[in-house]
PDB file of C-alpha atoms and ligand atoms in Angstrom:
ATOM      1  CA  MET A   6     -17.810   2.609  -0.005  1.00 82.00           C
ATOM      2  CA  LYS A   7     -15.900   3.197  -3.128  1.00 94.00           C
ATOM      3  CA  PRO A   8     -12.584   1.595  -3.990  1.00 98.00           C
ATOM      4  CA  THR A   9      -9.131   3.030  -4.226  1.00 98.00           C
ATOM      5  CA  ILE A  10      -6.629   1.741  -6.823  1.00 98.00           C
ATOM      6  CA  SER A  11      -3.551   2.392  -5.733  1.00 98.00           C
ATOM      7  CA  PRO A  12      -0.915   0.993  -9.018  1.00 98.00           C
ATOM      8  CA  SER A  13       2.574   0.223  -8.461  1.00 98.00           C
ATOM      9  CA  ILE A  14       5.589   1.493  -9.504  1.00 98.00           C
ATOM     10  CA  LEU A  15       7.484  -1.562  -8.973  1.00 97.00           C
ATOM     11  CA  ASN A  16       7.975  -3.398 -12.115  1.00 93.00           C
ATOM     12  CA  CYS A  17       6.586  -0.610 -14.594  1.00 97.00           C
ATOM     13  CA  ASP A  18       8.904   0.839 -17.264  1.00 97.00           C
ATOM     14  CA  ILE A  19      11.428   2.784 -14.761  1.00 94.00           C
ATOM     15  CA  SER A  20      14.100   4.369 -17.898  1.00 96.00           C
ATOM     16  CA  ASP A  21      10.227   6.685 -18.593  1.00 97.00           C
ATOM     17  CA  LEU A  22       8.901   7.395 -15.040  1.00 96.00           C
ATOM     18  CA  ALA A  23       7.425  10.196 -16.099  1.00 97.00           C
ATOM     19  CA  GLY A  24       6.049   8.386 -19.179  1.00 98.00           C
ATOM     20  CA  GLU A  25       4.204   5.819 -16.757  1.00 98.00           C
ATOM     21  CA  LEU A  26       2.833   7.750 -14.362  1.00 98.00           C
ATOM     22  CA  HIS A  27       1.234   9.572 -17.074  1.00 98.00           C
ATOM     23  CA  LYS A  28      -0.267   5.662 -18.322  1.00 98.00           C
ATOM     24  CA  ILE A  29      -2.287   5.757 -14.888  1.00 98.00           C
ATOM     25  CA  ARG A  30      -3.312   9.045 -15.134  1.00 98.00           C
ATOM     26  CA  ASN A  31      -6.792   7.461 -14.301  1.00 98.00           C
ATOM     27  CA  ALA A  32      -5.867   5.785 -10.774  1.00 98.00           C
ATOM     28  CA  ASP A  33      -5.998   7.068  -7.485  1.00 98.00           C
ATOM     29  CA  PHE A  34      -2.418   7.275  -6.587  1.00 98.00           C
ATOM     30  CA  ALA A  35       0.890   6.108  -7.139  1.00 98.00           C
ATOM     31  CA  HIS A  36       1.685   3.531  -5.087  1.00 98.00           C
ATOM     32  CA  VAL A  37       5.943   3.272  -4.239  1.00 98.00           C
ATOM     33  CA  ASP A  38       7.809   0.644  -2.992  1.00 98.00           C
ATOM     34  CA  ILE A  39      10.645   1.830  -0.990  1.00 98.00           C
ATOM     35  CA  MET A  40      13.256  -1.671  -0.066  1.00 98.00           C
ATOM     36  CA  ASP A  41      16.443  -0.977   1.690  1.00 98.00           C
ATOM     37  CA  ASN A  42      17.511  -4.269   1.283  1.00 98.00           C
ATOM     38  CA  HIS A  43      17.580  -5.312   5.386  1.00 98.00           C
ATOM     39  CA  PHE A  44      14.129  -4.910   5.687  1.00 98.00           C
ATOM     40  CA  VAL A  45      13.714  -7.675   2.551  1.00 98.00           C
ATOM     41  CA  PRO A  46      15.699  -9.264   0.182  1.00 98.00           C
ATOM     42  CA  ASN A  47      15.559  -6.192  -2.396  1.00 98.00           C
ATOM     43  CA  LEU A  48      16.476  -2.764  -2.781  1.00 98.00           C
ATOM     44  CA  THR A  49      14.982   0.098  -4.574  1.00 98.00           C
ATOM     45  CA  TRP A  50      14.915   3.718  -4.322  1.00 96.00           C
ATOM     46  CA  GLY A  51      14.803   6.150  -1.660  1.00 97.00           C
ATOM     47  CA  LEU A  52      13.410   9.632  -1.103  1.00 98.00           C
ATOM     48  CA  PRO A  53      15.648  11.281  -4.420  1.00 97.00           C
ATOM     49  CA  VAL A  54      12.734   9.374  -6.270  1.00 97.00           C
ATOM     50  CA  VAL A  55       9.776  10.140  -4.927  1.00 98.00           C
ATOM     51  CA  GLU A  56      10.834  13.952  -4.837  1.00 98.00           C
ATOM     52  CA  ALA A  57      11.089  12.886  -8.636  1.00 97.00           C
ATOM     53  CA  VAL A  58       7.617  12.096  -8.833  1.00 97.00           C
ATOM     54  CA  ILE A  59       6.284  14.146  -6.501  1.00 98.00           C
ATOM     55  CA  ALA A  60       7.193  16.752  -8.758  1.00 97.00           C
ATOM     56  CA  ARG A  61       5.573  15.465 -11.503  1.00 96.00           C
ATOM     57  CA  ASP A  62       2.365  15.518 -10.164  1.00 97.00           C
ATOM     58  CA  ILE A  63       0.511  13.687 -12.017  1.00 98.00           C
ATOM     59  CA  LEU A  64      -0.226  11.928  -9.221  1.00 98.00           C
ATOM     60  CA  PRO A  65      -0.272  11.740  -5.105  1.00 98.00           C
ATOM     61  CA  VAL A  66       2.256   9.558  -4.148  1.00 98.00           C
ATOM     62  CA  ASP A  67       1.655   6.772  -1.446  1.00 98.00           C
ATOM     63  CA  CYS A  68       4.901   4.931  -0.396  1.00 98.00           C
ATOM     64  CA  HIS A  69       5.408   2.280   1.507  1.00 99.00           C
ATOM     65  CA  LEU A  70       8.165   1.142   2.823  1.00 99.00           C
ATOM     66  CA  MET A  71       9.426  -1.924   3.615  1.00 99.00           C
ATOM     67  CA  ILE A  72      12.535  -1.233   5.472  1.00 98.00           C
ATOM     68  CA  GLU A  73      14.114  -1.418   8.705  1.00 98.00           C
ATOM     69  CA  ASP A  74      14.532   2.316  11.018  1.00 98.00           C
ATOM     70  CA  PRO A  75      11.538   4.340  10.031  1.00 99.00           C
ATOM     71  CA  ASP A  76      11.555   5.637  13.005  1.00 98.00           C
ATOM     72  CA  ARG A  77      14.045   7.803  11.505  1.00 98.00           C
ATOM     73  CA  TRP A  78      13.530   7.795   7.999  1.00 98.00           C
ATOM     74  CA  ALA A  79       9.930   7.571   7.565  1.00 98.00           C
ATOM     75  CA  PRO A  80       8.740  11.381   7.817  1.00 98.00           C
ATOM     76  CA  ALA A  81      11.091  12.652   5.348  1.00 98.00           C
ATOM     77  CA  TYR A  82       8.709  10.492   3.151  1.00 98.00           C
ATOM     78  CA  ALA A  83       5.776  13.218   4.639  1.00 98.00           C
ATOM     79  CA  GLU A  84       8.016  16.393   4.327  1.00 98.00           C
ATOM     80  CA  ALA A  85       9.183  15.729   1.327  1.00 98.00           C
ATOM     81  CA  GLY A  86       4.717  15.878   0.017  1.00 98.00           C
ATOM     82  CA  ALA A  87       3.872  12.379   0.274  1.00 98.00           C
ATOM     83  CA  ALA A  88      -0.013  11.489   0.410  1.00 98.00           C
ATOM     84  CA  SER A  89       0.227   8.895   2.039  1.00 98.00           C
ATOM     85  CA  VAL A  90       3.635   6.826   4.335  1.00 99.00           C
ATOM     86  CA  THR A  91       2.717   3.378   5.766  1.00 99.00           C
ATOM     87  CA  PHE A  92       6.127   1.976   7.726  1.00 99.00           C
ATOM     88  CA  HIS A  93       5.465  -1.447   8.510  1.00 98.00           C
ATOM     89  CA  ALA A  94       4.698  -2.627  12.452  1.00 98.00           C
ATOM     90  CA  GLU A  95       7.496  -5.905  12.735  1.00 98.00           C
ATOM     91  CA  ALA A  96      10.149  -2.032  11.693  1.00 98.00           C
ATOM     92  CA  ALA A  97       8.546   0.287  13.911  1.00 98.00           C
ATOM     93  CA  LYS A  98      10.465   0.757  17.137  1.00 98.00           C
ATOM     94  CA  ALA A  99       7.678   3.034  18.561  1.00 98.00           C
ATOM     95  CA  PRO A 100       4.022   3.208  16.315  1.00 98.00           C
ATOM     96  CA  LEU A 101       2.424   5.472  17.661  1.00 98.00           C
ATOM     97  CA  ARG A 102       5.282   8.486  18.377  1.00 98.00           C
ATOM     98  CA  LEU A 103       5.946   7.883  14.102  1.00 98.00           C
ATOM     99  CA  ALA A 104       1.917   8.053  13.138  1.00 98.00           C
ATOM    100  CA  GLY A 105       1.526  11.186  15.221  1.00 98.00           C
ATOM    101  CA  GLU A 106       4.748  12.879  13.406  1.00 98.00           C
ATOM    102  CA  ILE A 107       4.029  11.623  10.357  1.00 99.00           C
ATOM    103  CA  HIS A 108       0.283  13.349  10.614  1.00 98.00           C
ATOM    104  CA  ARG A 109       1.831  16.317  11.680  1.00 98.00           C
ATOM    105  CA  LEU A 110       4.195  16.087   8.709  1.00 98.00           C
ATOM    106  CA  GLY A 111       0.626  16.417   6.620  1.00 98.00           C
ATOM    107  CA  ALA A 112       0.341  12.850   5.473  1.00 99.00           C
ATOM    108  CA  LYS A 113      -1.582   9.814   6.149  1.00 98.00           C
ATOM    109  CA  VAL A 114      -0.372   6.820   7.880  1.00 98.00           C
ATOM    110  CA  GLY A 115      -0.177   3.603   6.887  1.00 98.00           C
ATOM    111  CA  LEU A 116       0.452   0.135   9.108  1.00 98.00           C
ATOM    112  CA  GLY A 117       1.805  -1.850   7.122  1.00 98.00           C
ATOM    113  CA  LEU A 118       1.705  -6.059   8.503  1.00 98.00           C
ATOM    114  CA  LYS A 119       3.752  -8.522   7.309  1.00 98.00           C
ATOM    115  CA  PRO A 120       1.907 -12.051   6.510  1.00 98.00           C
ATOM    116  CA  ASP A 121       2.631 -13.816   9.128  1.00 98.00           C
ATOM    117  CA  THR A 122       2.093 -10.701  11.684  1.00 98.00           C
ATOM    118  CA  ASP A 123      -1.481 -11.369  13.657  1.00 96.00           C
ATOM    119  CA  ILE A 124      -3.406  -7.603  13.588  1.00 95.00           C
ATOM    120  CA  HIS A 125      -4.571  -9.011  17.156  1.00 94.00           C
ATOM    121  CA  ASP A 126      -2.100  -7.211  18.549  1.00 92.00           C
ATOM    122  CA  TYR A 127      -2.177  -3.954  16.848  1.00 96.00           C
ATOM    123  CA  GLU A 128      -5.928  -3.538  17.227  1.00 95.00           C
ATOM    124  CA  ASP A 129      -6.092  -1.357  19.823  1.00 94.00           C
ATOM    125  CA  LEU A 130      -4.481   0.563  17.798  1.00 96.00           C
ATOM    126  CA  LEU A 131      -6.472   1.235  15.390  1.00 97.00           C
ATOM    127  CA  SER A 132      -7.749   4.640  16.188  1.00 97.00           C
ATOM    128  CA  TYR A 133      -3.944   6.202  14.992  1.00 98.00           C
ATOM    129  CA  PHE A 134      -3.881   5.006  11.609  1.00 98.00           C
ATOM    130  CA  ASP A 135      -5.505   5.803   8.111  1.00 98.00           C
ATOM    131  CA  MET A 136      -5.172   3.147   6.941  1.00 98.00           C
ATOM    132  CA  ILE A 137      -3.767  -0.919   7.482  1.00 98.00           C
ATOM    133  CA  LEU A 138      -1.518  -2.004   4.847  1.00 98.00           C
ATOM    134  CA  VAL A 139      -2.525  -6.719   4.349  1.00 98.00           C
ATOM    135  CA  MET A 140       0.218  -8.173   2.226  1.00 99.00           C
ATOM    136  CA  THR A 141      -0.506 -10.898   0.888  1.00 99.00           C
ATOM    137  CA  VAL A 142       2.828 -11.272  -0.716  1.00 98.00           C
ATOM    138  CA  GLU A 143       6.107 -12.213   1.285  1.00 98.00           C
ATOM    139  CA  PRO A 144       7.496  -7.824   0.294  1.00 98.00           C
ATOM    140  CA  GLY A 145      10.270  -7.410  -1.024  1.00 98.00           C
ATOM    141  CA  PHE A 146       9.030  -8.689  -4.730  1.00 98.00           C
ATOM    142  CA  GLY A 147       6.400  -8.465  -7.833  1.00 98.00           C
ATOM    143  CA  GLY A 148       4.513 -10.645  -9.312  1.00 98.00           C
ATOM    144  CA  GLN A 149       4.403 -13.356  -5.959  1.00 98.00           C
ATOM    145  CA  PRO A 150       1.030 -15.553  -6.447  1.00 98.00           C
ATOM    146  CA  PHE A 151      -1.760 -13.371  -3.937  1.00 98.00           C
ATOM    147  CA  LEU A 152      -2.332 -15.842   0.264  1.00 98.00           C
ATOM    148  CA  HIS A 153      -5.132 -16.145  -0.033  1.00 98.00           C
ATOM    149  CA  SER A 154      -4.751 -16.713   3.526  1.00 98.00           C
ATOM    150  CA  GLN A 155      -4.712 -13.173   4.021  1.00 98.00           C
ATOM    151  CA  MET A 156      -8.892 -12.813   3.868  1.00 98.00           C
ATOM    152  CA  ASN A 157      -9.173 -14.051   7.514  1.00 98.00           C
ATOM    153  CA  LYS A 158      -6.850 -11.204   8.651  1.00 98.00           C
ATOM    154  CA  ILE A 159      -8.383  -8.137   6.618  1.00 98.00           C
ATOM    155  CA  ARG A 160     -11.942  -9.778   8.283  1.00 98.00           C
ATOM    156  CA  ARG A 161     -11.108  -8.475  11.322  1.00 98.00           C
ATOM    157  CA  VAL A 162      -9.225  -5.131  11.063  1.00 98.00           C
ATOM    158  CA  ARG A 163     -13.345  -3.938   9.487  1.00 97.00           C
ATOM    159  CA  GLU A 164     -14.569  -5.947  12.157  1.00 97.00           C
ATOM    160  CA  ALA A 165     -12.538  -4.354  15.072  1.00 97.00           C
ATOM    161  CA  ALA A 166     -12.697  -1.012  13.536  1.00 97.00           C
ATOM    162  CA  LYS A 167     -16.462  -1.406  12.996  1.00 96.00           C
ATOM    163  CA  ARG A 168     -16.160  -2.828  17.499  1.00 95.00           C
ATOM    164  CA  SER A 169     -14.478   0.283  17.879  1.00 92.00           C
ATOM    165  CA  GLY A 170     -16.444   2.609  15.296  1.00 96.00           C
ATOM    166  CA  VAL A 171     -12.766   3.554  13.855  1.00 96.00           C
ATOM    167  CA  GLU A 172     -12.488   4.430   9.703  1.00 96.00           C
ATOM    168  CA  ILE A 173      -9.996   2.808   8.074  1.00 98.00           C
ATOM    169  CA  ALA A 174      -8.845   2.080   4.668  1.00 98.00           C
ATOM    170  CA  ILE A 175      -7.332  -1.303   4.499  1.00 98.00           C
ATOM    171  CA  GLN A 176      -5.074  -1.604   1.806  1.00 98.00           C
ATOM    172  CA  VAL A 177      -3.554  -5.049   0.543  1.00 98.00           C
ATOM    173  CA  ASP A 178      -0.701  -4.970  -1.612  1.00 99.00           C
ATOM    174  CA  GLY A 179       0.410  -9.010  -3.602  1.00 98.00           C
ATOM    175  CA  GLY A 180      -1.179 -10.898  -6.568  1.00 98.00           C
ATOM    176  CA  VAL A 181      -3.174  -8.447  -6.841  1.00 98.00           C
ATOM    177  CA  ASN A 182      -5.589  -8.558 -10.441  1.00 98.00           C
ATOM    178  CA  ARG A 183      -8.741  -9.121 -11.507  1.00 98.00           C
ATOM    179  CA  LYS A 184      -9.913 -12.262 -10.349  1.00 98.00           C
ATOM    180  CA  THR A 185      -8.086 -11.648  -6.295  1.00 98.00           C
ATOM    181  CA  ILE A 186      -9.034  -7.931  -6.896  1.00 98.00           C
ATOM    182  CA  GLU A 187     -12.955  -9.188  -6.352  1.00 98.00           C
ATOM    183  CA  ILE A 188     -11.643 -11.669  -2.810  1.00 98.00           C
ATOM    184  CA  ALA A 189     -10.221  -9.244  -1.039  1.00 98.00           C
ATOM    185  CA  ALA A 190     -12.789  -6.367  -1.689  1.00 98.00           C
ATOM    186  CA  ASP A 191     -15.497  -8.921  -1.006  1.00 98.00           C
ATOM    187  CA  ALA A 192     -12.873  -9.429   2.210  1.00 98.00           C
ATOM    188  CA  GLY A 193     -13.543  -5.570   3.689  1.00 98.00           C
ATOM    189  CA  ALA A 194     -10.640  -4.264   1.665  1.00 98.00           C
ATOM    190  CA  ASP A 195     -11.026  -1.423  -0.304  1.00 98.00           C
ATOM    191  CA  VAL A 196      -7.252   0.346  -1.754  1.00 98.00           C
ATOM    192  CA  PHE A 197      -5.684  -1.857  -4.336  1.00 98.00           C
ATOM    193  CA  VAL A 198      -2.032  -2.122  -5.011  1.00 99.00           C
ATOM    194  CA  ALA A 199      -1.427  -3.531  -8.380  1.00 98.00           C
ATOM    195  CA  GLY A 200       1.755  -3.909  -9.937  1.00 98.00           C
ATOM    196  CA  SER A 201       2.141  -6.826 -13.108  1.00 98.00           C
ATOM    197  CA  ALA A 202      -1.002  -6.678 -13.380  1.00 98.00           C
ATOM    198  CA  VAL A 203      -1.046  -2.826 -14.019  1.00 98.00           C
ATOM    199  CA  PHE A 204       1.815  -2.979 -15.727  1.00 98.00           C
ATOM    200  CA  LYS A 205       1.472  -5.858 -17.989  1.00 98.00           C
ATOM    201  CA  ALA A 206      -1.497  -5.411 -19.353  1.00 98.00           C
ATOM    202  CA  GLU A 207      -1.407  -4.901 -23.224  1.00 98.00           C
ATOM    203  CA  ASP A 208      -3.266  -0.848 -21.135  1.00 98.00           C
ATOM    204  CA  ALA A 209      -2.450  -0.027 -18.375  1.00 98.00           C
ATOM    205  CA  TYR A 210      -4.999   2.533 -17.815  1.00 98.00           C
ATOM    206  CA  GLU A 211      -7.318   0.718 -19.154  1.00 98.00           C
ATOM    207  CA  GLU A 212      -6.669  -2.033 -16.511  1.00 98.00           C
ATOM    208  CA  VAL A 213      -6.937   0.812 -13.518  1.00 98.00           C
ATOM    209  CA  ASP A 214      -9.676   1.308 -14.916  1.00 98.00           C
ATOM    210  CA  GLU A 215     -10.990  -1.843 -15.289  1.00 98.00           C
ATOM    211  CA  LEU A 216     -10.320  -2.712 -11.275  1.00 98.00           C
ATOM    212  CA  ARG A 217     -11.969  -0.244  -9.992  1.00 98.00           C
ATOM    213  CA  ARG A 218     -15.377  -0.753 -11.770  1.00 98.00           C
ATOM    214  CA  ILE A 219     -14.397  -4.796 -10.491  1.00 98.00           C
ATOM    215  CA  ALA A 220     -13.827  -4.081  -7.091  1.00 98.00           C
ATOM    216  CA  ALA A 221     -16.958  -0.988  -6.949  1.00 98.00           C
ATOM    217  CA  ALA A 222     -18.991  -4.340  -7.089  1.00 97.00           C
ATOM    218  CA  HIS A 223     -17.598  -5.927  -4.737  1.00 97.00           C
ATOM    219  CA  VAL A 224     -16.182  -2.775  -1.616  1.00 94.00           C
ATOM    220  CA  HIS A 225     -18.860  -3.320   0.758  1.00 90.00           C
TER     221      HIS A 225
HETATM  222  C1  DX5 B   4       5.650  -6.257  -2.590  1.00 67.90           C
HETATM  223  C2  DX5 B   4       5.044  -4.909  -3.153  1.00 67.90           C
HETATM  224  C3  DX5 B   4       3.789  -4.373  -4.162  1.00 67.90           C
HETATM  225  C4  DX5 B   4       4.141  -5.274  -5.336  1.00 67.90           C
HETATM  226  C5  DX5 B   4       2.876  -5.538  -6.002  1.00 67.90           C
HETATM  227  O1  DX5 B   4       6.775  -6.105  -1.944  1.00 67.90           O
HETATM  228  O2  DX5 B   4       5.054  -4.351  -1.699  1.00 67.90           O
HETATM  229  O3  DX5 B   4       3.841  -3.496  -4.478  1.00 67.90           O
HETATM  230  O4  DX5 B   4       5.333  -4.246  -6.489  1.00 67.90           O
HETATM  231  O5  DX5 B   4       3.411  -6.347  -6.845  1.00 67.90           O
HETATM  232  P1  DX5 B   4       2.100  -6.792  -7.917  1.00 67.90           P
HETATM  233  O6  DX5 B   4       1.186  -6.638  -8.152  1.00 67.90           O
HETATM  234  O7  DX5 B   4       3.409  -7.228  -8.834  1.00 67.90           O
HETATM  235  O8  DX5 B   4       2.439  -7.796  -6.498  1.00 67.90           O
HETATM  236 ZN1   ZN B   5       3.993  -2.287  -1.912  1.00 67.90          ZN
END
């Protein structure tokens, strides 16, 4: 499998969003974190910013919705042209119906799991999703340390998918850097979100290449 690199623009220079997106043009996606100050204790941006990023057409957009009531709000992101829309298992009232709706609108669908959410309850639902997002920090902020405790969850998702013959991507988000990307890839992840590691690097473009190179040697 090939690694997918999806830098988070959460901590980029938002006064120059187009310039920042250009720096990471060698990535596979731009990961855009939508926070509503309710599901997580932080507030970022919403649909208009996602629409503006899509309109620039520099990278496909990977939306990570850390919001309450995704059943109501998530479809609009697919309709706007996001390549992939991830909502949280803890927030969705009818995750399967919502996954179907997002698919019908033409986007890939991800299911996000906070660190204390067990995959067990969702194992039978894997075939409805293109991706499982295993959070390796408590969602809300960039720059937090990687939670090694989540590697078991990645392994369990991989095993459950294999058992049921489902092809699914596993995304890791939070504290991903040159060291931890290796660990996550070894555990079975293949989609890597990195915020501060990319945007605090001297050269974001080179950092994307370097993360891809390291991950490629470790994804199964
Ligand atoms: C955190 C966000 C992440 C965050 C990652 O809730 O979902 O996407 O931006 O930032 P780093 O890579 O700095 O942990
Ligand atoms: Zn994220």
